[in-house]
Amino acid sequence: MAHRDLQRVGHGSRDHEILSASWSRCREDYGLDQGCQRREAVIRRERVRDSIESLGSLFTACRSQVQHIFQNIVGSGHAVILTDRHGTIIEFAVQSALDDLFRQSGLRRGADWSEACEGTNGIGTAIAEKKSLTVYRDQHFHSRHAGLTCIGAPVFDVEGDVLALFDVSSIGRKDDPDLLAHTRALLEMSARLMSRRNFQDHFADQWIMRFHHDADRVGLLEEGLIALDYNGRIVGLDEQAKLHLSVSDRSQLIGRDIGDLVTMERDRLASHLANAGRMPAQIGLQDAFAPSATHLHARLIEPNRTERPTAIALKGGHPLTPGWQVPQNPVRSQRSKPAQRHVSHAPKQSELAQLIGADAPLQALAAKAQKLFDNDIPLLITGETGVGKDSFARALHASSNRAEAPFVAVNCGALPENLIEGELFGYKAGAFTGAQSAGFKGQILAANGGTLLLDEIGDMPLSAQTRLLQVLEQRKVTPLGCTKGVDLDIRLLAATHQPLERLCAEGRFREDLYYRICGFSLPLPSLRHRSDLDHIVARLLPKARLDDEAFFSRQARQMIEAHHWPGNIRQLKHALKTASILADGGPITPDHLGMLHGPSMGKGEPAQPDSNQQWQPCDATAGTGLRAHLDVSDREKRLIEAALFQTRWNISRCASDLGISRNTLYRKMKLHGIKKAG
């Protein structure tokens, strides 16, 4: 492989180790032949649109970044490329005179440039290695790519997996190593910028600590980001944070108290950061995270919420001083005062009323749910994936007499089975190996006085179900390692898309717990059964009206109204977002709704049980909806097996494709007895 010309680039030795490993994979794992003729692999248009949709608003930002990169190297004979996490090209910028040349080399929208398909290359190999990479000419595995030079830089999601990738490619050029180094630096900067944006969007409702060892670099691309939940626990950190803290794996910090990282007394930390204002404050580091520096400089960014400021509670769960409640901008406060004289006294719709829209049956049933919820009746929210169970629960709480109290949502399917009891019920300091030094109050106690939502409760292990039943019956929580319980006062909501009646019959869900959480059943109707589609569209796409041809062509409106919507409101939301991006300010047409052209999943019958029924008290003996659920398990097993085969048993990629966490995927594989052959 050629390499001497790249020694001056500055990444030579590291790149060559990566390239050597890639060549070995091409031969041994993929069985590729260096000299084979090209078999162009172009993904269907629907798959490209799915990839664009999965990126959401980040795609618009990435597309703008592609144009920015292209403008900086325009005239140089290069193509600028954006791919999805699998290496499929979803955006492409090149001079029109060179378009045919790049197409002949297989570089075009929809082309699959994964390593398994095209061998060693700047796209697929950078994704496989999760590192930026330059692949120069005959460093490519396939001899047909020997004229290419490709530079790839991955964009990361909040778990450190590849989310997308920027690539700059040229054909038949002997680029100057200094130019390659400059281009690579530009790509890495763009990728880091998009990774940061994704991190901040993902944790928009959490507190984010921005930090660097150098105070002047806080606020720049070099800073690290740490997301904190209401308990002051670390729930996320980006790649730069790992680098600054010399952490090789996120698991070393995720779930730990911020007090385990810094030396400042916990009750002073929030106010110390907030009082510093826009200037970063100096904070000492614990020895374990200070190999090169004993302190860092940090700023605290408050959650992006419109409601009242939220206080974070650190060790022991006690709310901190109002330092976490970042003061309002004085200019903004002064300007808001005159407006108070003209405040309208018109009654404001509750959040629940705004959410449910104009569907008359749903309005009546929601009113019944609100009355029961305010009178402490536990509610079980059911319905197909994507109908908005979580949103309904949050709106129900926000419209209740406990709106000012905490709302805590726990995804029972996303918690590791061995940690779920500690996460829910809390634990005393030193209760078990790996426990936080100050203990942890638990999610149930965090909701004390407010509302607790147990989402995906059908995925809760039986051992945790037993403990939960005791807590609900006794109205008291005893953290692990403690002998004295704490009185509990919560409103309880549970949500699931699974048939709990069937799980009870199979012994996978406690029948007594089912009766305890289901004082009243709320089967949310699927989108295809709602009569207020125009209202939902207007809520998801502000200021747009389905019957206004300035926003939707007649054909597009008919397509939306006729579609089966197996993914329900979540699918509609993504479809509208993608279409509005592609329409670029003009009316949405059928071409912009290309993802709806194919046959609807489960057309002719619901993808899951029909939830367009009246809400009623639970009666497990009646087996409500049980017959409709009989084939759900088999369909789920076949779907998982197909996804595993499609992703070559890459668990992270398979879980991402299925829209579930890796822990949930492992649990479902165990449930269905799915094992890799050999």
XYZ file of C-alpha atoms in Angstrom:
678
model
C 0.000 0.000 0.000
C 1.157 3.512 -0.774
C 2.096 5.444 2.304
C 5.293 7.440 1.932
C 3.493 10.441 0.423
C 1.290 10.642 3.505
C 4.004 10.610 6.136
C 3.935 14.428 6.181
C 0.201 14.556 6.822
C 0.736 13.865 10.496
C -1.611 10.877 10.834
C 0.451 8.297 8.978
C 1.267 5.664 11.614
C -2.174 5.646 13.208
C -3.909 5.524 9.828
C -1.757 2.635 8.645
C -2.666 0.535 11.676
C -6.325 1.185 10.911
C -5.869 0.403 7.218
C -4.032 -2.841 7.932
C -6.846 -4.003 10.240
C -9.403 -3.026 7.603
C -7.650 -5.028 4.880
C -7.692 -8.067 7.187
C -11.451 -7.667 7.739
C -12.032 -7.375 4.002
C -10.299 -10.714 3.375
C -11.261 -12.708 6.458
C -14.652 -11.341 7.542
C -16.216 -10.128 4.294
C -14.517 -12.501 1.830
C -13.869 -9.689 -0.652
C -11.714 -10.067 -3.776
C -9.360 -7.158 -4.550
C -9.653 -7.478 -8.297
C -13.369 -8.183 -8.666
C -15.413 -6.050 -11.046
C -17.615 -3.369 -9.575
C -21.129 -4.343 -8.562
C -22.800 -1.048 -7.806
C -24.865 -1.228 -4.631
C -27.495 1.508 -4.634
C -29.982 1.660 -1.788
C -33.661 2.188 -2.561
C -34.868 5.770 -2.430
C -37.119 4.967 0.539
C -34.090 3.859 2.579
C -32.330 7.152 1.824
C -35.399 9.067 2.952
C -35.554 6.950 6.101
C -31.940 7.893 6.836
C -32.696 11.571 6.315
C -35.746 11.273 8.552
C -33.769 9.534 11.302
C -31.403 12.515 11.499
C -34.335 14.902 11.915
C -33.380 18.563 12.133
C -29.701 17.592 12.274
C -29.882 16.683 8.573
C -30.595 20.314 7.670
C -27.575 21.430 9.671
C -25.382 18.718 8.119
C -26.538 19.628 4.627
C -25.595 23.260 5.264
C -22.229 22.070 6.505
C -21.707 20.108 3.268
C -22.226 23.325 1.314
C -19.881 25.191 3.647
C -17.128 22.605 3.113
C -17.748 22.582 -0.634
C -17.436 26.365 -0.828
C -14.107 26.190 1.004
C -12.637 23.689 -1.467
C -14.617 24.596 -4.603
C -12.595 24.468 -7.795
C -10.321 21.777 -6.387
C -11.986 18.846 -8.145
C -13.307 17.273 -4.958
C -16.749 15.967 -4.007
C -18.205 16.613 -0.552
C -20.360 13.795 0.790
C -22.678 13.167 3.739
C -23.557 9.572 4.637
C -25.803 7.945 7.214
C -24.484 5.760 10.017
C -24.257 2.758 7.698
C -22.231 4.439 4.941
C -25.080 5.208 2.524
C -24.614 8.520 0.700
C -27.559 10.831 1.467
C -26.147 14.196 0.336
C -23.605 14.980 -2.382
C -21.990 18.200 -3.645
C -19.694 18.322 -6.695
C -19.051 20.576 -9.670
C -21.515 19.694 -12.422
C -18.687 19.042 -14.889
C -17.369 16.249 -12.649
C -20.693 14.671 -11.751
C -20.476 11.874 -14.353
C -16.898 11.058 -13.349
C -17.873 10.515 -9.725
C -20.982 8.560 -10.707
C -18.834 6.163 -12.732
C -16.738 5.583 -9.610
C -19.872 4.761 -7.621
C -19.992 8.005 -5.661
C -23.610 9.059 -5.934
C -26.673 9.559 -3.752
C -27.983 6.231 -2.436
C -24.717 4.337 -2.971
C -23.648 1.969 -0.192
C -20.018 2.611 0.783
C -19.922 0.457 3.887
C -16.680 -1.420 4.382
C -18.428 -4.762 3.870
C -19.618 -3.593 0.446
C -16.750 -1.482 -0.937
C -13.797 -2.689 1.100
C -11.327 -0.320 2.727
C -12.401 3.269 1.981
C -12.651 6.650 3.681
C -16.357 6.237 4.419
C -16.933 2.649 5.511
C -13.632 2.211 7.340
C -13.966 5.503 9.233
C -17.408 4.340 10.359
C -16.138 0.876 11.335
C -13.242 2.341 13.329
C -15.162 5.372 14.677
C -12.205 7.579 13.750
C -11.387 10.167 11.108
C -9.301 8.650 8.335
C -7.496 9.395 5.068
C -7.427 6.590 2.479
C -5.025 7.512 -0.314
C -5.268 5.906 -3.769
C -4.050 2.271 -3.639
C -4.598 2.110 0.106
C -8.147 1.208 -0.943
C -8.725 -2.545 -0.801
C -10.358 -2.844 -4.210
C -8.035 -2.138 -7.119
C -10.911 -0.391 -8.917
C -10.716 2.376 -6.282
C -6.963 2.952 -6.686
C -7.577 6.355 -8.293
C -9.597 7.645 -5.330
C -8.477 9.661 -2.338
C -11.075 9.777 0.451
C -11.094 11.567 3.790
C -13.840 10.676 6.280
C -14.798 12.175 9.654
C -17.665 10.662 11.683
C -20.401 12.518 13.576
C -21.190 10.823 16.892
C -24.428 10.327 18.800
C -24.670 10.716 22.571
C -23.594 7.115 23.171
C -20.448 7.468 21.083
C -21.793 5.531 18.103
C -21.512 6.916 14.577
C -24.558 8.963 13.588
C -23.404 10.265 10.188
C -20.157 10.957 8.331
C -18.605 13.767 6.283
C -16.335 12.757 3.420
C -14.254 14.608 0.832
C -13.194 12.524 -2.177
C -11.151 13.176 -5.298
C -10.422 11.052 -8.382
C -7.106 10.722 -10.205
C -5.357 13.455 -8.227
C -2.033 13.370 -6.405
C -3.003 15.782 -3.674
C -0.394 17.632 -1.685
C -0.150 16.163 1.835
C -0.536 19.629 3.357
C -3.792 20.098 1.433
C -5.023 16.702 2.652
C -4.158 17.615 6.233
C -6.023 20.931 5.901
C -9.089 19.221 4.410
C -9.091 16.590 7.128
C -8.941 19.261 9.832
C -11.874 21.049 8.192
C -13.908 17.816 8.133
C -13.069 16.974 11.743
C -14.182 20.446 12.817
C -17.482 20.082 10.942
C -18.077 16.628 12.395
C -17.335 17.840 15.913
C -19.684 20.782 15.438
C -22.540 18.479 14.395
C -21.790 16.031 17.220
C -22.013 18.918 19.716
C -25.256 20.138 18.207
C -26.766 16.650 18.440
C -25.606 16.325 22.057
C -27.121 19.667 23.042
C -30.399 18.904 21.236
C -30.624 15.463 22.851
C -30.036 16.829 26.356
C -31.953 20.084 25.849
C -34.083 19.335 28.931
C -31.080 18.586 31.141
C -28.445 20.810 32.694
C -25.239 20.903 30.637
C -21.845 21.702 32.094
C -19.396 23.096 29.498
C -15.777 22.883 30.554
C -12.116 22.942 29.580
C -8.825 23.013 31.461
C -8.135 26.363 29.772
C -10.701 29.051 30.695
C -10.288 30.780 27.319
C -11.410 27.647 25.488
C -14.744 27.242 27.277
C -17.365 27.948 24.638
C -15.152 26.775 21.762
C -15.175 23.455 19.907
C -12.453 22.099 22.173
C -14.648 22.246 25.300
C -16.182 19.153 26.841
C -19.893 18.719 27.560
C -21.463 16.869 30.486
C -25.247 16.487 30.885
C -26.725 16.289 34.408
C -30.175 15.127 35.497
C -32.313 16.551 38.313
C -30.400 14.419 40.852
C -27.078 15.889 39.775
C -26.094 12.581 38.187
C -24.122 12.450 34.977
C -26.391 11.208 32.184
C -24.192 12.051 29.203
C -20.749 13.215 28.134
C -19.381 13.907 24.675
C -16.152 12.748 23.044
C -14.257 15.882 24.099
C -15.288 15.381 27.716
C -13.903 11.833 27.591
C -10.654 13.202 26.206
C -10.250 15.951 28.829
C -11.025 13.594 31.713
C -8.924 10.702 30.339
C -11.993 8.451 30.361
C -11.877 5.565 27.896
C -15.494 4.476 28.374
C -18.615 6.482 29.199
C -19.670 3.843 31.706
C -16.904 5.112 33.990
C -18.966 8.273 34.579
C -22.559 7.684 33.425
C -24.846 7.351 36.440
C -22.309 8.768 38.878
C -22.908 11.856 40.980
C -21.199 15.043 39.783
C -19.637 15.136 43.250
C -17.615 12.049 42.306
C -15.946 14.118 39.582
C -15.282 17.475 41.234
C -13.968 18.399 44.678
C -16.262 21.314 45.469
C -18.761 20.828 48.286
C -21.950 19.663 46.610
C -24.237 22.326 48.093
C -22.020 25.100 46.715
C -21.369 23.755 43.223
C -24.544 24.929 41.478
C -24.571 28.410 42.933
C -20.819 28.717 42.300
C -21.324 28.001 38.598
C -24.454 30.108 38.230
C -23.009 33.126 40.041
C -20.090 33.169 37.636
C -22.552 34.150 34.894
C -21.053 33.964 31.425
C -17.532 33.660 32.781
C -16.321 30.111 33.484
C -15.676 29.263 37.125
C -12.729 27.211 38.359
C -13.520 23.827 39.921
C -11.169 21.249 41.407
C -11.075 17.704 40.003
C -10.991 14.475 41.981
C -7.598 12.746 41.694
C -8.956 9.891 39.573
C -9.877 12.335 36.804
C -6.932 14.699 37.053
C -3.946 12.974 35.410
C -2.737 16.152 33.697
C -4.551 19.003 35.493
C -5.996 19.398 38.970
C -8.854 21.677 37.994
C -11.125 22.721 35.157
C -13.094 25.820 34.199
C -16.823 25.384 33.662
C -20.131 27.059 32.884
C -23.587 25.725 33.619
C -26.291 25.907 30.940
C -29.872 25.631 32.191
C -32.471 23.299 30.615
C -34.278 24.586 27.564
C -37.707 24.729 29.146
C -40.517 27.241 29.027
C -41.935 26.374 32.436
C -40.598 27.417 35.807
C -36.836 26.998 36.446
C -35.909 23.527 37.642
C -33.692 22.919 40.641
C -31.214 20.065 40.517
C -30.776 17.882 43.543
C -27.317 16.511 44.218
C -26.136 13.865 46.655
C -28.862 12.611 48.918
C -31.505 14.053 46.632
C -31.855 17.380 48.443
C -32.561 20.300 46.114
C -29.683 22.685 45.860
C -29.846 26.364 46.558
C -31.440 28.494 43.818
C -28.025 28.643 42.169
C -29.282 26.009 39.743
C -32.092 28.382 38.837
C -30.091 30.573 36.524
C -31.193 34.229 36.886
C -33.185 35.701 34.041
C -31.540 38.107 31.655
C -32.179 41.544 33.245
C -32.807 43.125 29.858
C -35.402 40.533 29.007
C -37.075 40.988 32.403
C -37.313 44.767 32.031
C -38.839 44.500 28.603
C -41.441 42.055 29.819
C -42.855 44.406 32.489
C -44.845 46.792 30.254
C -46.405 43.860 28.488
C -48.031 42.800 31.760
C -50.519 45.674 31.461
C -51.948 44.093 28.348
C -52.147 40.484 29.490
C -55.253 38.804 28.120
C -57.624 37.297 30.670
C -58.952 34.756 28.173
C -58.889 31.217 29.630
C -55.860 29.259 28.504
C -56.249 25.717 27.255
C -54.681 23.075 29.451
C -51.735 21.134 28.022
C -53.944 18.035 27.810
C -56.618 19.903 25.859
C -53.999 21.218 23.442
C -52.567 17.734 22.971
C -55.771 15.778 22.330
C -57.073 18.262 19.756
C -60.565 18.205 18.268
C -61.358 14.476 18.309
C -64.664 14.427 20.235
C -64.462 10.872 21.665
C -60.882 11.479 22.761
C -61.849 14.771 24.390
C -64.577 13.096 26.431
C -62.354 10.233 27.478
C -59.459 12.551 28.369
C -61.784 14.512 30.657
C -62.661 11.260 32.413
C -58.970 10.394 32.719
C -58.183 13.810 34.203
C -60.896 13.416 36.835
C -59.686 9.954 37.840
C -56.038 11.037 37.899
C -56.788 13.968 40.210
C -58.514 11.506 42.538
C -55.478 9.206 42.764
C -56.687 6.378 40.515
C -53.673 4.602 38.920
C -53.936 4.695 35.137
C -52.506 2.307 32.541
C -51.893 3.980 29.156
C -51.829 1.537 26.253
C -51.693 1.834 22.493
C -49.557 1.224 19.451
C -46.004 2.469 19.203
C -45.968 6.150 18.301
C -49.452 7.152 19.498
C -47.969 9.478 22.127
C -48.284 7.624 25.423
C -45.412 9.544 27.016
C -46.738 12.888 25.733
C -50.223 12.075 27.042
C -48.818 11.233 30.483
C -46.842 14.479 30.664
C -49.835 16.549 29.541
C -52.076 14.784 32.062
C -49.654 15.689 34.858
C -49.212 19.289 33.632
C -52.991 19.773 33.577
C -53.567 18.242 37.010
C -53.590 19.595 40.556
C -49.971 18.380 40.836
C -48.635 20.377 37.907
C -46.120 22.209 40.126
C -44.773 18.959 41.611
C -42.112 16.690 40.026
C -42.854 14.506 37.016
C -40.463 11.549 36.759
C -40.538 9.150 33.800
C -38.696 5.833 34.023
C -38.235 3.712 30.902
C -38.315 0.218 32.370
C -37.125 -1.250 29.070
C -33.976 0.867 28.915
C -32.571 0.011 32.355
C -30.119 -2.899 32.745
C -31.825 -5.731 34.625
C -29.156 -5.821 37.332
C -29.528 -2.085 38.045
C -33.271 -1.556 37.823
C -34.018 -2.105 41.540
C -31.356 0.381 42.647
C -32.523 2.862 40.003
C -36.166 2.653 41.092
C -35.944 2.195 44.862
C -32.592 3.817 45.621
C -29.855 2.499 47.860
C -27.780 3.326 50.905
C -24.094 4.220 50.587
C -22.072 1.005 50.216
C -25.191 -1.128 49.712
C -23.441 -3.097 46.968
C -20.247 -3.119 44.946
C -20.179 -0.132 42.622
C -22.767 1.860 44.570
C -22.252 5.622 44.702
C -20.350 6.732 47.770
C -23.236 8.918 48.974
C -26.022 6.532 48.036
C -28.913 7.299 45.681
C -32.515 8.242 46.491
C -34.050 6.433 43.498
C -36.543 7.507 40.845
C -39.634 6.681 42.897
C -38.630 8.962 45.757
C -37.569 11.608 43.233
C -41.243 11.681 42.184
C -42.511 11.953 45.773
C -45.264 14.533 45.936
C -45.693 14.423 42.157
C -46.204 11.919 39.353
C -44.306 8.745 38.463
C -44.585 7.319 34.931
C -43.417 3.726 34.511
C -42.963 3.536 30.742
C -42.625 0.176 28.966
C -43.637 -1.510 32.206
C -44.148 -4.765 30.320
C -40.346 -5.045 30.101
C -39.846 -4.894 33.882
C -38.168 -8.042 35.332
C -40.260 -10.150 37.704
C -37.917 -9.491 40.644
C -38.466 -5.739 40.313
C -42.211 -6.288 39.867
C -42.352 -7.930 43.293
C -40.575 -5.000 44.969
C -42.733 -2.487 43.116
C -45.927 -4.199 44.253
C -44.773 -4.002 47.887
C -43.983 -0.305 47.513
C -47.356 0.482 45.958
C -49.285 -1.535 48.542
C -47.438 -0.120 51.559
C -47.036 3.404 50.129
C -43.510 3.301 51.495
C -40.060 2.935 49.882
C -37.142 1.229 51.582
C -33.899 1.848 49.641
C -31.513 -1.101 49.276
C -29.354 -1.478 52.379
C -31.768 0.514 54.582
C -34.059 -0.790 57.314
C -36.375 2.217 57.581
C -38.845 3.078 54.850
C -39.825 6.519 53.546
C -43.502 7.441 53.222
C -44.592 7.800 49.605
C -47.103 10.170 48.037
C -47.262 9.808 44.240
C -49.746 9.707 41.404
C -49.008 6.575 39.376
C -49.085 6.247 35.594
C -47.902 3.212 33.636
C -47.572 2.800 29.877
C -46.980 -0.108 27.535
C -47.558 -1.297 23.968
C -47.487 -4.916 25.146
C -50.523 -7.100 25.980
C -50.173 -7.278 29.760
C -53.127 -9.663 30.017
C -51.235 -12.156 27.878
C -48.011 -11.638 29.829
C -49.956 -12.366 33.023
C -51.338 -15.596 31.522
C -47.794 -16.625 30.529
C -46.404 -15.851 33.970
C -44.196 -13.021 32.746
C -46.117 -10.266 34.537
C -47.567 -10.420 38.042
C -51.342 -10.445 37.943
C -51.614 -8.699 41.323
C -49.323 -5.904 40.090
C -51.443 -5.610 36.940
C -54.554 -4.950 39.048
C -52.585 -2.443 41.161
C -51.333 -0.305 38.271
C -54.487 -0.564 36.202
C -57.245 1.150 38.123
C -58.436 2.374 34.755
C -57.231 1.552 31.241
C -56.505 4.289 28.683
C -56.087 2.713 25.234
C -55.019 5.687 23.102
C -56.480 5.568 19.592
C -54.190 5.071 16.638
C -53.723 7.974 14.239
C -55.767 6.275 11.505
C -58.781 6.295 13.847
C -58.613 9.949 14.819
C -60.893 12.509 13.236
C -58.669 15.548 13.818
C -55.765 14.895 11.464
C -55.747 18.557 10.394
C -55.316 19.664 14.015
C -52.461 17.208 14.566
C -50.685 18.372 11.396
C -50.999 21.996 12.511
C -49.558 21.127 15.925
C -46.609 19.213 14.453
C -45.941 21.762 11.692
C -46.742 25.168 13.260
C -48.759 27.615 11.141
C -49.367 24.958 8.468
C -52.891 23.947 7.447
C -53.637 20.678 5.728
C -56.356 22.260 3.567
C -54.201 25.230 2.518
C -52.532 24.678 -0.855
C -49.849 27.174 0.126
C -48.608 24.463 2.496
C -49.821 21.181 0.929
C -50.709 20.378 -2.661
C -54.057 18.642 -3.148
C -52.310 15.361 -4.020
C -50.072 15.577 -0.928
C -53.084 16.205 1.294
C -54.888 13.190 -0.196
C -51.792 11.038 0.332
C -51.545 12.060 3.998
C -55.257 11.465 4.607
C -55.220 8.066 2.884
C -52.058 6.693 4.485
C -52.404 3.930 7.088
C -49.791 5.463 9.432
C -48.468 2.305 11.074
C -45.979 4.460 13.011
C -48.786 6.769 14.156
C -48.069 10.333 15.313
C -44.322 9.702 15.579
C -44.242 8.626 11.922
C -46.388 11.597 10.872
C -44.070 13.967 12.747
C -40.984 12.626 10.969
C -42.730 12.576 7.595
C -43.810 16.220 7.930
C -40.380 17.330 9.136
C -38.634 15.574 6.234
C -41.150 16.883 3.695
C -40.872 20.478 4.939
C -37.078 20.289 4.617
C -37.258 18.894 1.091
C -39.954 21.413 0.076
C -37.548 24.217 1.008
C -40.265 26.776 1.745
C -42.650 25.750 -1.051
C -45.822 23.638 -0.878
C -45.318 19.995 0.112
C -45.973 17.653 -2.834
C -46.125 13.834 -3.164
C -42.440 13.853 -4.164
C -41.589 15.288 -0.759
C -43.631 12.521 0.869
C -41.781 9.776 -0.986
C -41.498 7.698 2.182
C -45.286 7.166 1.947
C -45.226 5.865 -1.633
C -44.499 2.255 -0.651
C -47.095 -0.133 0.727
C -48.106 0.738 4.272
C -46.936 -1.679 6.903
C -49.853 -3.845 7.897
C -52.219 -2.143 5.415
C -55.685 -3.464 5.884
C -55.173 -4.378 9.535
C -53.615 -2.549 12.472
C -49.935 -3.168 13.093
C -50.943 -3.670 16.718
C -54.288 -4.112 18.466
C -57.017 -1.666 17.550
C -57.070 0.876 20.347
C -60.037 2.822 18.942
C -62.279 1.714 21.732
C -63.851 3.354 24.742
C -61.673 3.721 27.788
C -62.896 1.461 30.532
C -61.934 0.051 33.921
C -59.511 -2.864 33.644
C -60.949 -6.364 33.735
C -58.252 -8.963 33.253
C -60.807 -11.783 33.390
C -62.572 -10.384 30.334
C -59.357 -10.580 28.341
C -59.910 -7.206 26.683
C -57.948 -7.051 23.436
C -56.272 -10.413 24.088
C -57.280 -12.036 20.798
C -55.849 -9.117 18.825
C -52.496 -9.653 20.538
C -52.061 -13.374 19.817
C -49.574 -12.952 16.962
C -47.629 -9.958 18.338
C -44.888 -12.104 19.873
C -44.266 -14.078 16.682
C -44.166 -10.909 14.576
C -41.756 -9.327 17.031
C -39.449 -12.350 16.927
C -39.410 -12.406 13.110
C -38.767 -8.664 12.985
C -35.805 -8.912 15.372
C -34.333 -11.904 13.511
C -34.618 -10.071 10.190
C -32.993 -6.939 11.629
C -30.129 -8.960 13.125
C -29.513 -10.680 9.804
C -29.644 -7.366 7.938
C -27.097 -5.765 10.310
C -24.817 -8.834 10.457
C -25.598 -9.201 14.182
C -24.329 -5.715 15.010
C -26.348 -5.203 18.208
C -25.945 -1.413 18.383
C -26.958 -0.939 14.751
C -29.835 -3.428 15.057
C -31.200 -1.700 18.172
C -30.946 1.667 16.408
C -32.806 0.337 13.353
C -35.558 -1.083 15.569
C -35.805 2.112 17.631
C -35.103 0.425 20.975
C -32.197 0.407 23.422
C -29.513 -2.261 23.363
C -30.614 -3.525 26.776
C -34.177 -3.966 25.525
C -32.917 -5.782 22.430
C -30.850 -8.211 24.528
C -33.850 -8.815 26.788
C -36.152 -9.511 23.852
C -33.581 -11.833 22.249
C -33.425 -13.792 25.499
C -37.222 -13.833 25.719
C -37.621 -15.212 22.188
C -34.625 -17.567 22.434
C -32.777 -15.820 19.594
C -29.124 -16.868 19.428
C -26.424 -16.428 16.825
C -25.756 -19.636 14.943
C -22.366 -21.187 15.690
